[in-house]
N, CA and C of each residue as an Amber inpcrd file, in Angstrom:
protein
   216
  47.3370000 -13.8120000  17.0790000  46.7990000 -12.8570000  16.1410000
  47.2760000 -11.4430000  16.4580000  47.4210000 -11.1150000  17.7480000
  47.9010000  -9.7760000  18.1000000  49.3060000  -9.5400000  17.5720000
  50.1340000 -10.5780000  17.5340000  51.4810000 -10.4290000  16.9690000
  51.4020000 -10.1020000  15.4830000  50.4720000 -10.7240000  14.7820000
  50.2930000 -10.4340000  13.3590000  49.8490000  -8.9900000  13.1400000
  49.1530000  -8.4200000  14.1230000  48.6910000  -7.0380000  14.0140000
  49.7610000  -6.0380000  14.4290000  50.8950000  -6.5290000  14.9020000
  51.9920000  -5.6410000  15.2590000  51.9710000  -5.1640000  16.6960000
  51.1970000  -5.8160000  17.5640000  51.1770000  -5.4410000  18.9740000
  52.3760000  -6.0820000  19.6400000  53.1930000  -5.2850000  20.3070000
  54.4690000  -5.7590000  20.8350000  54.4160000  -6.2810000  22.2660000
  53.2720000  -6.3370000  22.8870000  53.1790000  -6.8060000  24.2560000
  53.1860000  -5.6690000  25.2640000  53.6700000  -4.5040000  24.8880000
  53.6600000  -3.3470000  25.7820000  52.2930000  -2.6720000  25.7750000
  51.6910000  -2.6160000  24.6110000  50.3620000  -2.0050000  24.4920000
  49.3180000  -2.9480000  25.0780000  48.3270000  -2.3930000  25.7080000
  47.2290000  -3.1850000  26.2520000  45.9910000  -2.9630000  25.3870000
  45.7040000  -3.8810000  24.4670000  44.5300000  -3.6980000  23.6170000
  43.2390000  -3.7960000  24.4250000  42.2200000  -3.1400000  23.9370000
  40.8860000  -3.1750000  24.5190000  39.9170000  -3.5290000  23.4040000
  38.7340000  -4.0020000  23.7640000  37.8000000  -4.4020000  22.7290000
  36.3810000  -3.9630000  22.9870000  35.6290000  -3.8320000  21.9130000
  34.1950000  -3.5680000  21.9530000  33.5070000  -4.6480000  21.1200000
  32.4710000  -5.2560000  21.6860000  31.7650000  -6.3540000  21.0320000
  30.3040000  -5.9570000  20.8290000  29.8110000  -6.1510000  19.6220000
  28.3950000  -5.9430000  19.3270000  27.8630000  -7.2750000  18.8160000
  26.8700000  -7.8130000  19.5030000  26.3430000  -9.1390000  19.1680000
  24.8790000  -9.0490000  18.7630000  24.4290000  -9.9770000  17.9080000
  23.0170000  -9.9920000  17.5280000  22.1570000 -10.4630000  18.6970000
  21.2000000  -9.6580000  19.1100000  20.4100000  -9.9380000  20.3090000
  19.5770000 -11.2070000  20.1900000  18.8760000 -11.3670000  19.0970000
  17.9460000 -12.4850000  18.9890000  18.6490000 -13.8170000  18.7760000
  19.8330000 -13.8230000  18.2110000  20.5210000 -15.0740000  17.8830000
  21.4490000 -15.5450000  18.9970000  21.6160000 -14.7460000  20.0430000
  22.5810000 -15.0690000  21.0980000  22.3430000 -16.4610000  21.6790000
  21.1540000 -16.7290000  22.1980000  20.9040000 -18.0130000  22.8550000
  20.9030000 -19.1730000  21.8700000  20.5560000 -18.9190000  20.6200000
  20.5730000 -19.9870000  19.6200000  21.9870000 -20.4730000  19.3290000
  22.9510000 -19.5570000  19.3040000  24.3110000 -19.9020000  18.9050000
  25.2700000 -20.0940000  20.0760000  25.0690000 -19.3650000  21.1590000
  26.0640000 -19.3630000  22.2290000  25.5290000 -19.8070000  23.5810000
  24.2640000 -20.1110000  23.7110000  23.7300000 -20.5100000  24.9980000
  23.7210000 -19.3410000  25.9690000  23.8380000 -19.6510000  27.2360000
  23.7600000 -18.5930000  28.2490000  25.0690000 -18.3840000  28.9890000
  26.1390000 -19.0450000  28.6090000  27.3900000 -19.0010000  29.3750000
  28.4840000 -18.1410000  28.7490000  28.1290000 -17.1360000  28.0060000
  29.1050000 -16.1970000  27.4290000  30.1750000 -16.9050000  26.6000000
  29.7750000 -17.8690000  25.8140000  30.7400000 -18.6070000  24.9980000
  31.4380000 -17.7070000  23.9850000  30.7330000 -16.7190000  23.4730000
  31.3450000 -15.8010000  22.5110000  32.5060000 -15.0490000  23.1610000
  32.3110000 -14.5880000  24.3720000  33.3830000 -13.8990000  25.0980000
  34.5320000 -14.8650000  25.3570000  34.2290000 -16.1150000  25.6550000
  35.2720000 -17.1160000  25.8430000  36.1050000 -17.3260000  24.5900000
  35.4590000 -17.3360000  23.4320000  36.1890000 -17.4750000  22.1650000
  37.1140000 -16.2840000  21.9320000  36.6410000 -15.0970000  22.2600000
  37.4680000 -13.8930000  22.1100000  38.6650000 -13.9640000  23.0450000
  38.4440000 -14.3750000  24.2860000  39.5470000 -14.4680000  25.2520000
  40.5330000 -15.5700000  24.8720000  40.0470000 -16.6570000  24.2820000
  40.9560000 -17.7100000  23.8150000  41.9130000 -17.1760000  22.7550000
  41.4200000 -16.3120000  21.8890000  42.2330000 -15.7810000  20.7950000
  43.1220000 -14.6210000  21.2260000  42.5870000 -13.7150000  22.0560000
  43.2970000 -12.4700000  22.3600000  43.7750000 -12.3540000  23.8010000
  43.4710000 -13.3290000  24.6370000  43.8600000 -13.2340000  26.0380000
  42.8340000 -12.4460000  26.8380000  43.2190000 -12.1110000  28.0500000
  42.3020000 -11.4550000  28.9830000  42.3460000  -9.9410000  28.7890000
  41.6640000  -9.4470000  27.7560000  41.6530000  -8.0150000  27.4990000
  40.3220000  -7.4210000  27.9630000  40.3130000  -6.1530000  28.3370000
  39.0640000  -5.5130000  28.7540000  38.0870000  -5.4220000  27.5770000
  36.8440000  -5.7920000  27.8300000  35.8100000  -5.7560000  26.7950000
  34.5980000  -4.9730000  27.2810000  33.9720000  -4.2860000  26.3730000
  32.6830000  -3.6470000  26.6010000  31.8050000  -4.0590000  25.4290000
  30.5150000  -4.1630000  25.6420000  29.6880000  -4.5770000  24.5250000
  28.2090000  -4.3720000  24.7630000  27.4570000  -4.6630000  23.7160000
  26.0050000  -4.5790000  23.8080000  25.3880000  -5.4610000  22.7280000
  24.0930000  -5.7000000  22.8840000  23.3400000  -6.4670000  21.9050000
  22.6410000  -5.5040000  20.9520000  22.5920000  -5.8630000  19.6820000
  21.9190000  -5.0480000  18.6700000  20.9620000  -5.9380000  17.8780000
  20.0330000  -5.3330000  17.2030000  19.0460000  -6.0910000  16.4310000
  19.4300000  -6.2860000  14.9810000  20.6010000  -5.8530000  14.5860000
  21.0390000  -6.0730000  13.2200000  22.0320000  -5.0320000  12.7630000
  22.5780000  -5.2770000  11.5970000  23.5270000  -4.3520000  10.9750000
  22.9000000  -3.8280000   9.6930000  22.8970000  -2.5190000   9.5380000
  22.3710000  -1.9130000   8.3200000  23.5350000  -1.7090000   7.3630000
  23.4060000  -2.2830000   6.1720000  24.4260000  -2.1320000   5.1440000
  23.7240000  -1.8540000   3.8260000  23.9560000  -0.6830000   3.2950000
  23.2710000  -0.2280000   2.0780000  21.7600000  -0.2760000   2.3090000
  21.0420000  -1.1150000   1.6180000  19.5840000  -1.1700000   1.7340000
  19.0930000  -2.4540000   2.4190000  19.9650000  -3.1080000   3.1910000
  19.5870000  -4.3720000   3.8280000  19.8600000  -4.3370000   5.3210000
  19.1350000  -5.1750000   6.0550000  19.3530000  -5.3620000   7.4820000
  19.8100000  -6.8040000   7.6920000  20.9870000  -6.9810000   8.2540000
  21.5550000  -8.3050000   8.5050000  21.4290000  -8.6270000   9.9880000
  20.8750000  -9.7950000  10.3060000  20.6240000 -10.1500000  11.6920000
  21.6350000 -11.0790000  12.3230000  22.5490000 -11.6410000  11.5560000
  23.5130000 -12.5930000  12.1030000  24.8800000 -11.9680000  12.3540000
  25.0050000 -10.6850000  12.1950000  26.3090000 -10.0410000  12.2310000
  26.7450000  -9.7350000  13.6510000  27.9600000 -10.1360000  13.9810000
  28.6020000  -9.7310000  15.2240000  29.8600000  -8.9540000  14.8710000
  30.1950000  -7.9750000  15.6840000  31.3450000  -7.1280000  15.3830000
  32.2590000  -7.0790000  16.5990000  33.5480000  -7.2900000  16.3700000
  34.5730000  -7.1080000  17.3950000  35.5100000  -6.0170000  16.9060000
  35.6530000  -4.9730000  17.7030000  36.5710000  -3.8830000  17.3760000
  37.6670000  -3.8600000  18.4190000  38.9250000  -3.8590000  17.9780000
  40.0570000  -3.7880000  18.8990000  40.6650000  -2.4010000  18.8500000
  40.9380000  -1.8580000  20.0240000  41.6290000  -0.5790000  20.1530000
  43.0390000  -0.8850000  20.6190000  44.0210000  -0.5490000  19.8010000
  45.4080000  -0.8980000  20.1080000  46.0950000   0.2120000  20.8390000
């Protein structure tokens, strides 16, 4: 996927992950499976993250939303 984004291998991408706090154990257990999925796709890149209680979009609060942001 990084090749599709135009990363040439010289740049070291970094990531920020925001995960839904209440749904974490329901979907991913306790072994950081979400981080494993990210590393499977993008390799061993530095990640920082936190848990949030939802995403506010217009007039709604969404509780299942996770966000991955890559800094190229």
